[in-house]
Short mmCIF file of C-alpha atoms and ligand atoms in Angstrom, two decimals:
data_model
loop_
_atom_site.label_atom_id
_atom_site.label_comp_id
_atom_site.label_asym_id
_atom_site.label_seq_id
_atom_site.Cartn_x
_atom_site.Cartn_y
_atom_site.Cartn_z
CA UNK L 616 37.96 -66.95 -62.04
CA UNK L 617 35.02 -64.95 -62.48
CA UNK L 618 31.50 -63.84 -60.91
CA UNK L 619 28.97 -66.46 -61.44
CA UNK L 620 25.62 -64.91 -62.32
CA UNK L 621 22.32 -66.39 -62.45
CA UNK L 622 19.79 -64.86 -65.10
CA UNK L 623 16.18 -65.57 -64.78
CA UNK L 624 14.45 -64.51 -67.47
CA UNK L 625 11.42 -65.93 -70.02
CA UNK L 626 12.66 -63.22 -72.86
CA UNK L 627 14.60 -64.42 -75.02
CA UNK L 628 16.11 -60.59 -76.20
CA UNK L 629 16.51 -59.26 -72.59
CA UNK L 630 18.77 -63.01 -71.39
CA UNK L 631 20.91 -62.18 -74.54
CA UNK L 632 21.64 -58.52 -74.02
CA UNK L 633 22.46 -59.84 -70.01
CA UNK L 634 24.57 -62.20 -71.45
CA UNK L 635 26.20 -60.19 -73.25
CA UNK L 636 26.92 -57.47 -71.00
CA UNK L 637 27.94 -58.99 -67.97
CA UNK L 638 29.91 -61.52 -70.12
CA UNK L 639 31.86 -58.49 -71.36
CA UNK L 640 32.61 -57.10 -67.89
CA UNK L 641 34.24 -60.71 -67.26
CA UNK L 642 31.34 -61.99 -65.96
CA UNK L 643 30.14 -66.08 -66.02
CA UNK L 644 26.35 -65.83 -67.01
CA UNK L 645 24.01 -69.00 -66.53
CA UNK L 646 20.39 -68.55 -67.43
CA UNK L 647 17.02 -70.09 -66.85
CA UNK L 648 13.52 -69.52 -68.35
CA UNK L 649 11.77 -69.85 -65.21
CA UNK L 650 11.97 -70.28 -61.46
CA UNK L 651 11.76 -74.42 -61.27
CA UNK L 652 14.89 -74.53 -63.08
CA UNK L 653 16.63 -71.70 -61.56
CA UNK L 654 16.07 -73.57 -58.27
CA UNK L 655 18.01 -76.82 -60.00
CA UNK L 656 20.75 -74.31 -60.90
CA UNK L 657 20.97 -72.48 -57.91
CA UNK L 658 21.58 -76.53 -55.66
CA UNK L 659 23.68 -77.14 -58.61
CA UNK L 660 25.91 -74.24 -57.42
CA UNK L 661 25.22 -71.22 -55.51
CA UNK L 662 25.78 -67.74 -57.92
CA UNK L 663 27.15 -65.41 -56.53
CA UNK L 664 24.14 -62.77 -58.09
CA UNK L 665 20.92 -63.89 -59.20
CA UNK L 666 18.71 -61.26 -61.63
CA UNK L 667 15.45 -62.17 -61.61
CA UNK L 668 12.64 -60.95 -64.03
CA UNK L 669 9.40 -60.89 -61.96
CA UNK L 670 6.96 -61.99 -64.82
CA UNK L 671 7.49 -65.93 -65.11
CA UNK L 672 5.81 -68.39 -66.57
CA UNK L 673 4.36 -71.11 -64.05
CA UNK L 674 5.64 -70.11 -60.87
CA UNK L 675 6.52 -66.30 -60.41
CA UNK L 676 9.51 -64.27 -59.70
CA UNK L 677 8.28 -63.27 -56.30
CA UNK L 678 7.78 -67.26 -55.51
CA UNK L 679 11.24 -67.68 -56.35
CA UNK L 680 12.81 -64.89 -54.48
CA UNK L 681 11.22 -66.07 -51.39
CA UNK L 682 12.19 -69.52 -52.10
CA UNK L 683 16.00 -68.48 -52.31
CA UNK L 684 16.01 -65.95 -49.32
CA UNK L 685 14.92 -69.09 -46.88
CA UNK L 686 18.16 -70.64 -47.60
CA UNK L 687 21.08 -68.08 -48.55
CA UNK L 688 22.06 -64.95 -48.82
CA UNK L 689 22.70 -64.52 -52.30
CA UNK L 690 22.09 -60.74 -53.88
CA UNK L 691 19.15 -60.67 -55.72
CA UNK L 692 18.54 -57.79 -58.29
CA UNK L 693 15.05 -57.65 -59.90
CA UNK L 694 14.85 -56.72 -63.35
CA UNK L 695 10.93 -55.78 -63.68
CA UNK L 696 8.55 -53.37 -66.26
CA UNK L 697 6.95 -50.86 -65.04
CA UNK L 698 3.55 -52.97 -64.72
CA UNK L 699 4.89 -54.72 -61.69
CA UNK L 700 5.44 -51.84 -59.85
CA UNK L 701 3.89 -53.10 -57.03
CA UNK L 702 5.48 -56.29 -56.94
CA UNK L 703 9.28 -54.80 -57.17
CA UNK L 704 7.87 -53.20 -53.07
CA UNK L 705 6.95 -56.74 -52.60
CA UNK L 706 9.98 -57.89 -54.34
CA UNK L 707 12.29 -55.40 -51.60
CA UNK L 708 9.78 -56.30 -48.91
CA UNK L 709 11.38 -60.45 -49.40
CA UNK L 710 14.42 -60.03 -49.42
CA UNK L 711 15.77 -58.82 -52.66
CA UNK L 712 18.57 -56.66 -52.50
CA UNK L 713 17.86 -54.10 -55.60
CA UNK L 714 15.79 -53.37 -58.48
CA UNK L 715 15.88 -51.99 -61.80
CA UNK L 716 13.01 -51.27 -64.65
CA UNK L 717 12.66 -52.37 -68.25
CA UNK L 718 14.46 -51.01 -70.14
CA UNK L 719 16.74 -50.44 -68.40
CA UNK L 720 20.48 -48.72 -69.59
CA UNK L 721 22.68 -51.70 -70.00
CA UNK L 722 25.81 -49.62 -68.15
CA UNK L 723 23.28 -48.89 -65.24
CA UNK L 724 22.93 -52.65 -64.68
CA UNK L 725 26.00 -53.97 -64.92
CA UNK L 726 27.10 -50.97 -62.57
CA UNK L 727 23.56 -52.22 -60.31
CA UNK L 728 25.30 -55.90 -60.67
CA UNK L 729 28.79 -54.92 -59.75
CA UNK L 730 27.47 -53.29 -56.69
CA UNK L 731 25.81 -55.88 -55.54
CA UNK L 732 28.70 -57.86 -55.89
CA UNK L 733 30.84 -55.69 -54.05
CA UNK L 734 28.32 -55.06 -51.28
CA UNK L 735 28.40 -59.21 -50.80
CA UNK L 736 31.75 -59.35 -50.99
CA UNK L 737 33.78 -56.30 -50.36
CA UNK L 738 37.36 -58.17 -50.83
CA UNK L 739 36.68 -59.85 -53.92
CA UNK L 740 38.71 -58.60 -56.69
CA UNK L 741 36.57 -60.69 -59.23
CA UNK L 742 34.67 -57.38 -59.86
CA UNK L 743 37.06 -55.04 -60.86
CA UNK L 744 40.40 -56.47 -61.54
CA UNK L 745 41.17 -58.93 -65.01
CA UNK L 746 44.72 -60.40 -64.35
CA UNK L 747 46.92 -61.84 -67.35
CA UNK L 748 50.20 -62.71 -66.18
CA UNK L 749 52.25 -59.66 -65.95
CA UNK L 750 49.20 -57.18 -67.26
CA UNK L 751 46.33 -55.73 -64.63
CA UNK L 752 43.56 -54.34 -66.04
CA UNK L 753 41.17 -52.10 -63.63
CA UNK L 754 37.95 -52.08 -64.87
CA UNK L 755 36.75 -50.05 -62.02
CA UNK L 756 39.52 -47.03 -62.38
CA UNK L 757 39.91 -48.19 -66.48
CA UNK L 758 43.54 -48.52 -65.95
CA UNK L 759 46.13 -51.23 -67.30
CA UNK L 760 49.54 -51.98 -65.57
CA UNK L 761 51.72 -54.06 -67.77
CA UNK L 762 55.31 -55.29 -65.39
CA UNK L 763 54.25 -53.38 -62.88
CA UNK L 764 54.05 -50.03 -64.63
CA UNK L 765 51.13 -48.25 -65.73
CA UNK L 766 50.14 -48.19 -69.27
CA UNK L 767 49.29 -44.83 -70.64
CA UNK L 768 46.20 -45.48 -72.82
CA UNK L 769 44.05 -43.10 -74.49
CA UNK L 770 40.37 -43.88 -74.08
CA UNK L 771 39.38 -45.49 -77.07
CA UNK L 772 42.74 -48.06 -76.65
CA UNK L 773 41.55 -48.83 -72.78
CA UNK L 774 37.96 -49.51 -74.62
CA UNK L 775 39.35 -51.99 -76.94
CA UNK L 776 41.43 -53.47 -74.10
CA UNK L 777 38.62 -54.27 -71.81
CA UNK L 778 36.38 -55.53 -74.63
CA UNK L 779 38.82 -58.06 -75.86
CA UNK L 780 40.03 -59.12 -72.53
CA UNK L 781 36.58 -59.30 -71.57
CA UNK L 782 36.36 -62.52 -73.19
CA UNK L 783 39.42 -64.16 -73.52
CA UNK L 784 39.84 -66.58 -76.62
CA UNK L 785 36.35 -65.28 -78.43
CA UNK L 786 37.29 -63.77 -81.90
CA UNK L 787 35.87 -60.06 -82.39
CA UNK L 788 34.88 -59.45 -85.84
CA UNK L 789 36.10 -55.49 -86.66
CA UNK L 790 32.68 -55.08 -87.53
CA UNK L 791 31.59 -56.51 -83.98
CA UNK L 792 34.20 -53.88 -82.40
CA UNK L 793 33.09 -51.12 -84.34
CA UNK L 794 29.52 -51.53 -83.12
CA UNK L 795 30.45 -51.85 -79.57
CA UNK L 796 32.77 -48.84 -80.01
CA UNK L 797 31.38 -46.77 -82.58
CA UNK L 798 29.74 -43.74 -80.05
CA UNK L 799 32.96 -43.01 -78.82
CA UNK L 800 34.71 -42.93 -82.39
CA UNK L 801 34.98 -39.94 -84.39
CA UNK L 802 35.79 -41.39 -87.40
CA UNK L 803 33.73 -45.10 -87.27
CA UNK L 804 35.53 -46.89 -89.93
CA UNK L 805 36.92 -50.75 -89.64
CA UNK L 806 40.08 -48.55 -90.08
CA UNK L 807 40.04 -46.79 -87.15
CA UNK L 808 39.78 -50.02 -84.94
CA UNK L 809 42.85 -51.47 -86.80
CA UNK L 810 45.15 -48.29 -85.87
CA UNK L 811 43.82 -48.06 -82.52
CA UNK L 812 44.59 -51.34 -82.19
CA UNK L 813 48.20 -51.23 -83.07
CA UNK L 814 48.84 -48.17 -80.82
CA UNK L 815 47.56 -50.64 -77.78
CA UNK L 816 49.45 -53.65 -78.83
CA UNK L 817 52.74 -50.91 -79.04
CA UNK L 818 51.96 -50.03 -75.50
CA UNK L 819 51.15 -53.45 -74.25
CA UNK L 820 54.71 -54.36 -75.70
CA UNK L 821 53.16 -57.01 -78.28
CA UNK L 822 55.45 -58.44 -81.28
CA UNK L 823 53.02 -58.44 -84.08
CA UNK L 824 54.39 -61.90 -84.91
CA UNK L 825 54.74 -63.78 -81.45
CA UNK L 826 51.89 -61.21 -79.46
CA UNK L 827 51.65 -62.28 -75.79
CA UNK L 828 47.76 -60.35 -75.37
CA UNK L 829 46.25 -59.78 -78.60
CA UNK L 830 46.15 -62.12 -81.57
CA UNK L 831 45.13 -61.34 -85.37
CA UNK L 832 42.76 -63.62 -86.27
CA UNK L 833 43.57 -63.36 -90.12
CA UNK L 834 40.54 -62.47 -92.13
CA UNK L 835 38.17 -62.60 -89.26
CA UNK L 836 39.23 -60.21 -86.26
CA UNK L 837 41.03 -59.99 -83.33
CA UNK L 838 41.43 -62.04 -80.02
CA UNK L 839 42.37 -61.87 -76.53
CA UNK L 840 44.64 -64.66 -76.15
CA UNK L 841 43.01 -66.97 -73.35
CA1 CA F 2134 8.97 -62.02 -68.24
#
């Protein structure tokens, strides 16, 4: 179960980084180059967020906001450059529920998204809570329970956890974690992510050999197991 979430967006580099992001937060991401397919994917099934770049080839982002506010409700966030200024007013002015600018801060729009997906749905728990069997993992507060109990993790160990568990079954190179991570480490070495990593699995209770949350992949990396 996760947030669907509609990307509209001609740039190739910008639908990746989305993708990417709001993938990690647990996130389902569809995306379209421009607004005549969005509106096939949006009959297909409603998202429950739509982020639409304003500068579309054919027919525009502001055509295609309209378009969507005659027949739902869903939150739309436009993701515009400075140029279209004007249009993000017009944007607001039909219906669109926020706005950010390129570039943008990739943890100030997936905070923008989550908001907008708690403002449309204030009792949905897709947001904020990832739930594997007996663990609970907060990505709001950035807390874990595991049985019940809260974990005690140190920062960098509630990093890895929410990375990994962000997508379940994907295999993270160390190299991939390290890049993700490597602001927040004060010694960035492949290393590093290994002994954090064991610390977590110690507190998540995992058996090295029979791990219920996090796999070695053997010469390639680590997974959340699905
Ligand atoms: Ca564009």
């Amino acid at each position: 179960m996760s947030a669907r979430i509609l990307v509209v967006e001609d740039d190739d580099g910008i639908a990746e980084l989305l993708t990417i992001n709001l993938g990690r937060e647990g996130m389902a991401v569809e995306r379209c180059r421009d607004a005549e397919s969005a509106l096939r994917a949006i009959a297909r099934e409603e998202p429950e967020a739509i982020l639409l770049d304003l500068g579309l080839p054919g027919v525009d982002g502001l055509d295609l906001c309209r378009a969507v506010r005659r027949r739902s409700r869903t939150p739309i966030l436009i993701v515009t450059s400075r140029r279209e200024e004007e249009d993000k007013v017009r944007g607001l002015e039909l219906g669109a529920d926020d706005y950010v600018t390129k570039p943008f801060g990739v943890r100030e729009l997936v905070a923008r998204v989550k908001a907008l997906l708690r403002r449309a749905d204030p009792e949905s728990p897709l947001t904020k809570m990832r739930v594997f069997g007996p663990l609970e993992i907060d990505t709001e507060r950035k807390t874990a329970v595991l049985d019940g109990q809260p974990v005690d993790l140190t920062a960098m160990e509630y990093r890895l956890l929410e990375l990994l568990s962000g997508a379940p079954g994907r295999v993270f190179s160390r190299g991939q974690i390290l890049d993700q991570l490597k602001d927040d480490l004060d010694a960035p070495f492949e290393r590093t992510i290994d002994s954090h990593l064991a610390r977590l699995r110690r507190k998540l209770g995992d058996d090295a050999r029979d791990p219920r949350f996090v796999d070695t992949v053997r010469g390639l990396g680590y997974r959340f197991k699905a």
